[in-house]
Short mmCIF file of C-alpha atoms and ligand atoms in Angstrom, two decimals:
data_model
loop_
_atom_site.label_atom_id
_atom_site.label_comp_id
_atom_site.label_asym_id
_atom_site.label_seq_id
_atom_site.Cartn_x
_atom_site.Cartn_y
_atom_site.Cartn_z
CA GLU A 248 0.00 0.00 0.00
CA SER A 249 2.78 2.35 0.83
CA ALA A 250 4.44 1.63 -2.52
CA ALA A 251 1.14 2.34 -4.27
CA ARG A 252 0.76 5.63 -2.42
CA GLN A 253 4.27 6.73 -3.31
CA ALA A 254 3.88 5.73 -6.93
CA GLU A 255 0.63 7.62 -7.08
CA MET A 256 2.24 10.75 -5.59
CA ILE A 257 5.08 10.68 -8.07
CA ALA A 258 2.78 10.02 -11.01
CA GLU A 259 0.57 12.87 -9.94
CA LYS A 260 3.63 15.18 -9.85
CA VAL A 261 4.53 14.07 -13.37
CA ARG A 262 0.98 14.63 -14.56
CA LEU A 263 0.85 18.14 -13.05
CA ALA A 264 4.25 19.03 -14.47
CA LEU A 265 3.15 17.97 -17.94
CA ASN A 266 -0.02 19.96 -17.41
CA GLN A 267 1.82 23.31 -17.09
CA PRO A 268 0.90 25.82 -19.77
CA TYR A 269 3.77 26.47 -22.20
CA ALA A 270 4.52 28.86 -25.01
CA LEU A 271 5.67 27.99 -28.51
CA ALA A 272 8.16 30.33 -30.17
CA GLY A 273 6.41 32.95 -32.26
CA VAL A 274 2.92 31.99 -31.05
CA GLU A 275 1.10 34.40 -28.81
CA HIS A 276 -1.29 32.21 -26.87
CA MET A 277 -0.27 29.50 -24.44
CA HIS A 278 -0.62 25.77 -24.99
CA GLN A 279 -1.44 23.00 -22.58
CA SER A 280 -1.13 19.23 -22.73
CA THR A 281 -2.76 16.57 -20.64
CA ALA A 282 -1.25 13.18 -19.87
CA SER A 283 -2.76 9.81 -19.08
CA ILE A 284 -0.58 7.59 -16.94
CA GLY A 285 -0.77 3.84 -16.37
CA MET A 286 1.07 2.11 -13.55
CA THR A 287 1.61 -1.36 -12.21
CA LEU A 288 3.14 -2.57 -8.95
CA PHE A 289 5.50 -5.50 -8.65
CA HIS A 290 7.44 -7.23 -5.98
CA GLY A 291 10.62 -9.08 -6.74
CA LEU A 292 11.14 -10.31 -10.27
CA ASP A 293 8.27 -12.75 -10.71
CA ASP A 294 7.05 -11.07 -13.84
CA SER A 295 9.19 -10.23 -16.85
CA THR A 296 9.71 -6.65 -17.98
CA ASP A 297 7.47 -7.37 -20.94
CA VAL A 298 4.58 -8.43 -18.74
CA LEU A 299 5.02 -5.42 -16.46
CA LEU A 300 5.07 -3.01 -19.38
CA LYS A 301 1.99 -4.64 -20.82
CA GLN A 302 0.19 -4.22 -17.51
CA ALA A 303 1.14 -0.53 -17.37
CA ASP A 304 -0.05 -0.19 -20.94
CA VAL A 305 -3.42 -1.76 -20.09
CA ALA A 306 -3.74 0.67 -17.18
CA LEU A 307 -2.81 3.55 -19.48
CA TYR A 308 -5.67 2.70 -21.84
CA GLN A 309 -7.95 2.39 -18.87
CA ALA A 310 -6.91 5.93 -17.84
CA LYS A 311 -7.73 7.18 -21.35
CA ASP A 312 -11.09 5.41 -21.36
CA ALA A 313 -11.91 7.00 -18.02
CA GLY A 314 -11.58 10.46 -19.60
CA ARG A 315 -7.78 11.09 -19.94
CA ASN A 316 -5.64 13.43 -17.88
CA ARG A 317 -5.56 10.95 -14.99
CA LEU A 318 -3.73 8.02 -13.41
CA ARG A 319 -4.75 4.39 -13.28
CA PHE A 320 -3.28 1.37 -11.59
CA PHE A 321 -3.31 -1.97 -13.26
CA ASN A 322 -5.50 -4.40 -11.32
CA PRO A 323 -6.32 -8.11 -11.47
CA ALA A 324 -9.90 -7.51 -12.66
CA MET A 325 -8.52 -5.78 -15.74
CA GLN A 326 -6.17 -8.69 -16.29
CA ALA A 327 -9.03 -11.18 -15.93
CA ALA A 328 -11.07 -9.36 -18.57
CA ILE A 329 -8.10 -9.33 -20.92
CA ASP A 330 -7.30 -12.99 -20.31
CA THR A 331 -10.89 -13.99 -21.06
CA ARG A 332 -10.80 -12.05 -24.30
CA THR A 333 -7.44 -13.48 -25.34
CA ALA A 334 -8.60 -17.01 -24.57
CA MET A 335 -11.79 -16.45 -26.56
CA GLU A 336 -9.83 -15.04 -29.48
CA ASN A 337 -7.45 -18.01 -29.52
CA ALA A 338 -10.33 -20.48 -29.28
CA LEU A 339 -12.27 -18.66 -32.00
CA ARG A 340 -9.25 -18.91 -34.31
CA ASN A 341 -9.63 -22.70 -34.26
CA ALA A 342 -13.42 -22.87 -34.08
CA LEU A 343 -13.93 -23.21 -37.84
CA SER A 344 -11.31 -25.89 -38.43
CA GLN A 345 -12.54 -27.81 -35.37
CA ASN A 346 -16.14 -27.77 -36.69
CA GLU A 347 -17.37 -25.94 -33.61
CA LEU A 348 -19.47 -23.42 -35.53
CA HIS A 349 -23.02 -24.34 -36.49
CA LEU A 350 -25.95 -22.61 -38.09
CA TYR A 351 -29.28 -22.67 -36.34
CA TYR A 352 -32.40 -21.92 -38.34
CA GLN A 353 -35.27 -19.82 -37.07
CA PRO A 354 -38.57 -20.04 -38.97
CA GLN A 355 -40.18 -17.04 -40.64
CA VAL A 356 -43.94 -17.29 -41.22
CA ASP A 357 -46.65 -15.44 -43.11
CA GLN A 358 -49.96 -14.17 -41.72
CA TYR A 359 -51.50 -17.65 -42.03
CA GLY A 360 -48.74 -19.24 -39.98
CA GLN A 361 -47.28 -20.87 -43.08
CA THR A 362 -43.47 -21.18 -42.95
CA ILE A 363 -41.98 -19.07 -45.72
CA GLY A 364 -38.34 -19.28 -44.83
CA ALA A 365 -35.71 -19.06 -42.13
CA GLU A 366 -32.95 -16.91 -40.78
CA ALA A 367 -29.63 -18.67 -40.28
CA LEU A 368 -28.02 -17.75 -36.95
CA LEU A 369 -24.52 -18.73 -35.89
CA ARG A 370 -23.85 -20.77 -32.78
CA TRP A 371 -20.46 -21.65 -31.36
CA GLN A 372 -20.24 -24.94 -29.51
CA ARG A 373 -17.20 -24.08 -27.42
CA PRO A 374 -15.56 -27.13 -25.80
CA GLY A 375 -15.80 -27.07 -22.03
CA ILE A 376 -18.04 -24.00 -22.09
CA GLY A 377 -21.16 -24.80 -24.08
CA ILE A 378 -23.06 -22.80 -26.64
CA VAL A 379 -21.78 -19.25 -27.08
CA SER A 380 -24.15 -16.64 -28.51
CA PRO A 381 -23.09 -14.68 -31.58
CA ALA A 382 -23.71 -11.47 -29.65
CA GLN A 383 -20.61 -12.48 -27.67
CA PHE A 384 -18.26 -13.59 -30.41
CA ILE A 385 -19.28 -11.68 -33.57
CA PRO A 386 -17.88 -8.35 -32.28
CA LEU A 387 -14.59 -10.10 -31.49
CA ALA A 388 -14.63 -11.81 -34.88
CA GLU A 389 -15.12 -8.42 -36.50
CA GLU A 390 -12.25 -6.82 -34.60
CA THR A 391 -9.82 -9.62 -35.35
CA GLY A 392 -10.83 -10.13 -38.98
CA LEU A 393 -11.94 -13.71 -38.22
CA ILE A 394 -15.36 -12.67 -39.49
CA LEU A 395 -14.03 -13.07 -43.05
CA PRO A 396 -13.44 -16.83 -43.02
CA ILE A 397 -16.44 -17.31 -40.69
CA GLY A 398 -18.70 -15.22 -42.94
CA ALA A 399 -17.52 -17.09 -46.03
CA TRP A 400 -18.38 -20.35 -44.27
CA VAL A 401 -21.88 -19.04 -43.47
CA VAL A 402 -22.49 -18.15 -47.13
CA HIS A 403 -21.21 -21.55 -48.21
CA SER A 404 -23.33 -23.43 -45.66
CA ALA A 405 -26.44 -21.41 -46.47
CA CYS A 406 -26.11 -22.28 -50.16
CA ASN A 407 -25.69 -25.95 -49.26
CA GLN A 408 -28.84 -25.80 -47.14
CA LEU A 409 -30.82 -24.16 -49.93
CA MET A 410 -29.58 -26.85 -52.28
CA ALA A 411 -30.83 -29.53 -49.87
CA TRP A 412 -34.18 -27.75 -49.52
CA ALA A 413 -34.54 -27.48 -53.30
CA GLY A 414 -34.76 -31.26 -53.53
CA ASP A 415 -37.80 -31.58 -51.26
CA SER A 416 -41.28 -30.44 -52.28
CA ARG A 417 -42.04 -29.33 -48.69
CA THR A 418 -39.05 -26.99 -48.58
CA CYS A 419 -38.25 -25.98 -52.15
CA ASP A 420 -40.02 -22.62 -51.83
CA LEU A 421 -38.34 -21.57 -48.58
CA GLN A 422 -36.15 -18.46 -48.45
CA LEU A 423 -33.00 -18.35 -46.37
CA ALA A 424 -31.69 -15.13 -44.80
CA ILE A 425 -28.11 -14.78 -43.60
CA ASN A 426 -26.51 -11.99 -41.60
CA VAL A 427 -23.64 -10.11 -43.20
CA SER A 428 -21.38 -7.91 -41.11
CA ALA A 429 -19.77 -4.64 -42.20
CA ARG A 430 -16.26 -5.95 -42.64
CA GLN A 431 -17.49 -8.94 -44.59
CA PHE A 432 -19.64 -6.86 -46.91
CA HIS A 433 -16.84 -4.38 -47.61
CA GLN A 434 -14.15 -6.98 -48.44
CA ALA A 435 -12.93 -6.65 -52.00
CA ASP A 436 -14.11 -10.02 -53.32
CA PHE A 437 -17.45 -10.26 -51.52
CA VAL A 438 -19.57 -10.12 -54.68
CA ALA A 439 -17.36 -12.74 -56.36
CA GLN A 440 -17.68 -14.94 -53.29
CA ILE A 441 -21.48 -14.86 -53.41
CA ALA A 442 -21.49 -15.44 -57.16
CA ALA A 443 -19.15 -18.43 -56.81
CA CYS A 444 -21.26 -20.02 -54.08
CA ILE A 445 -24.41 -19.65 -56.18
CA ALA A 446 -22.72 -21.11 -59.23
CA ARG A 447 -21.19 -24.02 -57.29
CA SER A 448 -24.42 -25.00 -55.55
CA GLY A 449 -26.72 -24.29 -58.47
CA ILE A 450 -29.34 -22.77 -56.16
CA ASN A 451 -32.03 -20.34 -57.21
CA PRO A 452 -30.42 -17.05 -56.05
CA GLY A 453 -33.87 -15.59 -55.38
CA ARG A 454 -34.10 -17.91 -52.36
CA LEU A 455 -31.09 -16.27 -50.73
CA LYS A 456 -31.45 -13.06 -48.76
CA LEU A 457 -28.71 -10.98 -47.17
CA GLU A 458 -29.48 -9.12 -43.96
CA LEU A 459 -27.56 -5.89 -43.57
CA THR A 460 -27.77 -3.52 -40.62
CA GLU A 461 -28.02 0.24 -40.84
CA SER A 462 -24.44 0.60 -39.63
CA VAL A 463 -23.32 -1.33 -42.74
CA VAL A 464 -25.35 0.63 -45.24
CA LEU A 465 -24.73 4.09 -43.82
CA GLU A 466 -20.97 3.81 -44.16
CA ASN A 467 -19.90 4.97 -47.69
CA VAL A 468 -23.44 4.98 -49.00
CA GLU A 469 -22.43 5.34 -52.66
CA ASP A 470 -20.11 2.31 -52.55
CA VAL A 471 -22.68 0.31 -50.64
CA ILE A 472 -25.41 1.04 -53.18
CA SER A 473 -23.30 0.01 -56.16
CA ARG A 474 -22.18 -3.16 -54.39
CA MET A 475 -25.76 -3.98 -53.46
CA GLN A 476 -26.78 -3.48 -57.06
CA GLU A 477 -24.11 -5.93 -58.25
CA ILE A 478 -25.41 -8.52 -55.82
CA LYS A 479 -29.03 -7.82 -56.73
CA ALA A 480 -28.07 -8.41 -60.36
CA LEU A 481 -27.16 -11.96 -59.31
CA GLY A 482 -30.77 -12.35 -58.16
CA VAL A 483 -30.10 -12.21 -54.42
CA GLY A 484 -32.40 -10.17 -52.13
CA PHE A 485 -31.71 -7.75 -49.28
CA SER A 486 -33.34 -7.17 -45.92
CA LEU A 487 -32.48 -4.26 -43.61
CA ASP A 488 -31.98 -5.82 -40.18
CA ASP A 489 -32.72 -4.16 -36.82
CA PHE A 490 -34.63 -1.45 -38.61
CA GLY A 491 -35.49 1.58 -36.51
CA THR A 492 -32.48 1.37 -34.21
CA GLY A 493 -30.15 3.41 -36.41
CA TYR A 494 -30.36 6.66 -38.25
CA SER A 495 -31.47 5.75 -41.76
CA SER A 496 -33.18 8.66 -43.35
CA LEU A 497 -36.04 8.16 -45.73
CA SER A 498 -34.00 9.48 -48.64
CA TYR A 499 -31.37 6.77 -48.13
CA LEU A 500 -33.96 4.07 -47.75
CA LYS A 501 -35.47 5.05 -51.05
CA ARG A 502 -32.12 4.77 -52.83
CA LEU A 503 -31.06 1.42 -51.40
CA PRO A 504 -32.05 -1.59 -53.50
CA LEU A 505 -33.81 -3.28 -50.58
CA ASP A 506 -36.54 -5.92 -50.76
CA GLN A 507 -37.45 -5.93 -47.12
CA VAL A 508 -37.08 -4.12 -43.83
CA LYS A 509 -37.02 -6.01 -40.59
CA ILE A 510 -38.60 -4.24 -37.62
CA ASP A 511 -36.24 -4.53 -34.68
CA GLN A 512 -37.36 -6.67 -31.77
CA SER A 513 -36.90 -3.78 -29.33
CA PHE A 514 -40.01 -2.13 -30.82
CA VAL A 515 -41.97 -5.35 -31.02
CA ARG A 516 -41.32 -6.21 -27.37
CA ASP A 517 -43.55 -3.47 -25.91
CA ILE A 518 -45.76 -2.87 -28.89
CA THR A 519 -48.92 -3.65 -26.96
CA VAL A 520 -48.08 -1.59 -23.88
CA ASP A 521 -45.89 1.33 -25.01
CA PRO A 522 -47.72 3.86 -27.21
CA ASN A 523 -44.38 5.20 -28.53
CA ASP A 524 -43.29 1.79 -29.78
CA ALA A 525 -46.72 1.22 -31.26
CA ALA A 526 -46.52 4.56 -33.08
CA ILE A 527 -43.03 3.81 -34.42
CA VAL A 528 -44.10 0.43 -35.73
CA ARG A 529 -47.20 1.90 -37.39
CA ALA A 530 -45.01 4.54 -39.02
CA ILE A 531 -42.49 1.96 -40.27
CA LEU A 532 -45.29 -0.15 -41.77
CA ALA A 533 -46.94 2.83 -43.46
CA MET A 534 -43.64 4.13 -44.81
CA SER A 535 -42.54 0.72 -46.11
CA GLN A 536 -45.84 0.25 -47.83
CA SER A 537 -45.51 3.53 -49.70
CA LEU A 538 -41.93 2.66 -50.68
CA GLY A 539 -43.04 -0.76 -51.91
CA LEU A 540 -40.92 -2.64 -49.37
CA ASN A 541 -42.06 -5.77 -47.68
CA VAL A 542 -41.78 -5.90 -43.89
CA ILE A 543 -40.98 -8.64 -41.44
CA ALA A 544 -41.19 -8.21 -37.66
CA GLU A 545 -38.64 -10.00 -35.48
CA GLY A 546 -38.87 -11.01 -31.84
CA VAL A 547 -42.60 -11.79 -31.97
CA GLU A 548 -43.32 -13.69 -28.78
CA THR A 549 -47.05 -13.29 -28.14
CA GLN A 550 -50.27 -13.58 -30.09
CA ALA A 551 -51.17 -10.02 -29.06
CA GLN A 552 -47.98 -8.71 -30.70
CA GLN A 553 -48.70 -10.61 -33.90
CA ASP A 554 -52.30 -9.37 -33.94
CA PHE A 555 -51.21 -5.76 -33.56
CA LEU A 556 -48.61 -6.10 -36.32
CA HIS A 557 -51.03 -7.83 -38.66
CA ALA A 558 -53.75 -5.25 -38.02
CA ASN A 559 -51.27 -2.60 -39.14
CA GLY A 560 -50.31 -4.32 -42.36
CA CYS A 561 -47.40 -6.59 -41.42
CA THR A 562 -47.58 -9.98 -43.11
CA ALA A 563 -44.33 -11.70 -42.15
CA PHE A 564 -43.14 -12.66 -38.69
CA GLN A 565 -40.24 -14.24 -36.87
CA GLY A 566 -39.96 -14.98 -33.17
CA TYR A 567 -40.32 -17.49 -30.38
CA LEU A 568 -44.10 -17.61 -30.97
CA PHE A 569 -43.38 -19.54 -34.16
CA GLY A 570 -40.13 -21.25 -33.22
CA LYS A 571 -36.72 -20.62 -31.72
CA PRO A 572 -33.52 -20.90 -33.73
CA MET A 573 -32.86 -24.66 -33.96
CA PRO A 574 -30.45 -27.10 -35.55
CA ILE A 575 -31.48 -28.22 -39.01
CA SER A 576 -32.13 -31.74 -37.69
CA ASP A 577 -35.09 -30.31 -35.72
CA TRP A 578 -36.56 -28.90 -38.94
CA GLY A 579 -37.12 -32.44 -40.13
CA LYS A 580 -39.44 -33.05 -37.17
CA ARG A 581 -41.10 -29.69 -37.67
CA LEU A 582 -41.83 -30.42 -41.30
CA SER A 583 -43.06 -33.96 -40.73
CA THR A 584 -45.34 -33.14 -37.78
CA SER A 585 -47.10 -30.30 -39.55
CA PRO A 586 -46.16 -29.64 -43.14
CA LEU A 587 -45.00 -26.01 -43.21
CA GLN A 588 -47.64 -25.10 -40.66
CA ASN A 589 -46.59 -23.58 -37.37
CA GLU A 590 -47.99 -25.26 -34.34
CA LYS A 591 -49.29 -22.38 -32.27
P1 C2E B 819 -30.24 -10.53 -35.48
O1 C2E B 819 -29.83 -10.82 -36.88
O2 C2E B 819 -31.07 -9.31 -35.25
O3 C2E B 819 -30.96 -11.84 -34.98
C1 C2E B 819 -32.10 -11.85 -34.17
C2 C2E B 819 -31.77 -12.30 -32.77
O4 C2E B 819 -32.97 -12.32 -32.01
C3 C2E B 819 -31.20 -13.70 -32.68
O5 C2E B 819 -30.27 -13.70 -31.60
C4 C2E B 819 -32.42 -14.53 -32.31
O6 C2E B 819 -32.11 -15.74 -31.65
C5 C2E B 819 -33.16 -13.58 -31.40
N1 C2E B 819 -34.60 -13.85 -31.35
C6 C2E B 819 -35.36 -14.40 -32.32
N2 C2E B 819 -36.65 -14.45 -31.95
C7 C2E B 819 -36.72 -13.92 -30.72
C8 C2E B 819 -37.80 -13.68 -29.81
O7 C2E B 819 -38.97 -13.98 -30.06
N3 C2E B 819 -37.48 -13.10 -28.63
C9 C2E B 819 -36.21 -12.75 -28.31
N4 C2E B 819 -35.99 -12.19 -27.12
N5 C2E B 819 -35.16 -12.94 -29.14
C10 C2E B 819 -35.42 -13.52 -30.34
P2 C2E B 819 -28.86 -14.42 -31.78
O8 C2E B 819 -29.06 -15.71 -32.50
O9 C2E B 819 -28.23 -14.43 -30.45
O10 C2E B 819 -28.07 -13.45 -32.74
C11 C2E B 819 -27.65 -12.18 -32.30
C12 C2E B 819 -27.05 -11.38 -33.43
O11 C2E B 819 -25.81 -11.96 -33.86
C13 C2E B 819 -27.90 -11.35 -34.70
O12 C2E B 819 -28.92 -10.41 -34.54
C14 C2E B 819 -26.87 -10.98 -35.73
O13 C2E B 819 -26.66 -9.58 -35.75
C15 C2E B 819 -25.60 -11.65 -35.22
N6 C2E B 819 -25.36 -12.88 -36.00
C16 C2E B 819 -25.91 -14.10 -35.86
N7 C2E B 819 -25.46 -14.94 -36.82
C17 C2E B 819 -24.60 -14.23 -37.59
C18 C2E B 819 -23.82 -14.54 -38.77
O14 C2E B 819 -23.85 -15.63 -39.33
N8 C2E B 819 -23.06 -13.52 -39.28
C19 C2E B 819 -23.02 -12.27 -38.72
N9 C2E B 819 -22.26 -11.34 -39.29
N10 C2E B 819 -23.76 -11.96 -37.64
C20 C2E B 819 -24.55 -12.92 -37.07
MG1 MG B 820 -30.59 -10.85 -38.59
MG1 MG B 821 -32.29 -8.14 -35.97
#
């Protein structure tokens, strides 16, 4: 404790010294700099210099995150968070080659409860840990670039699934939606990749739908539009995922070659109790109708939610009310128990 106090005193002196206003030659007004300082304590030589510097560096970034111009000590909780992340990154690097990634399929239904397609959702069966949700590993995959091989695998698997469905009269009309992340969409050979998968599998490209989020389409809009048009020319459709959560303006929406918008589940959740959410959903449905876009609502969990959506013109639905995301083996049961009919 006494070492920590002394270190803190010295660091604070350094910070204040660096904080002094100073003049630059030939410039009238004064300048001032702020410093962020990271520190770590050690006893003896248990840790190598490298490790100690890394710890101080972690603390430095923590100081910056906390608003800069301050001191931070490295602590074990920080280390634990970093270790978990590093372990996850290393494990994710091998997940594809170890066949630990799987696609689950969640049904999408029309207003009669008829299954019209599915959304493919990634699951990671992590040894010793269990099923990891994509919300946990997709951001990491994006940061590390692992999303590129993973995304390519998703496209490949989706085409294989559509090919399998094409051979069965109960499933040949189903559409399959896949999620595409920003980094994946912007990679140079993305269009070629999609084209190659379609050609290899021989699927009807109209059965494949790419879900993009607003954060993908609002970045370099011109580039995005021309890329979307190239993909549309292959016959593939587009849905705008999580619609309503971002900042898409109507003028953009009109210019994007979209087929569908997907109302985000955060609006659907309270649709029957929160008048604001109800108003937003009504507005989305009215706007989409006038733009000629079809609409699907996600996260539909209750009959009351579906009724409200349907009464306001929504004719496609996805959510636990109709089925959770499930392995493809469970679709067999679903199809044989009630041919394309959801069992509500
Ligand atoms: P998303 O595309 O918006 O997917 C919808 C999420 O809502 C899924 O979570 C789904 O399991 C969940 N959900 C569906 N119905 C209901 C419902 O009735 N109630 C509630 N509470 N939740 C429901 P999941 O599977 O954890 O996926 C999370 C996100 O991860 C996805 O959001 C998507 O952005 C991303 N993701 C999943 N698979 C992929 C993939 O293959 N590639 C990329 N780039 N991202 C993916
Ligand atoms: Mg989605
Ligand atoms: Mg969504």
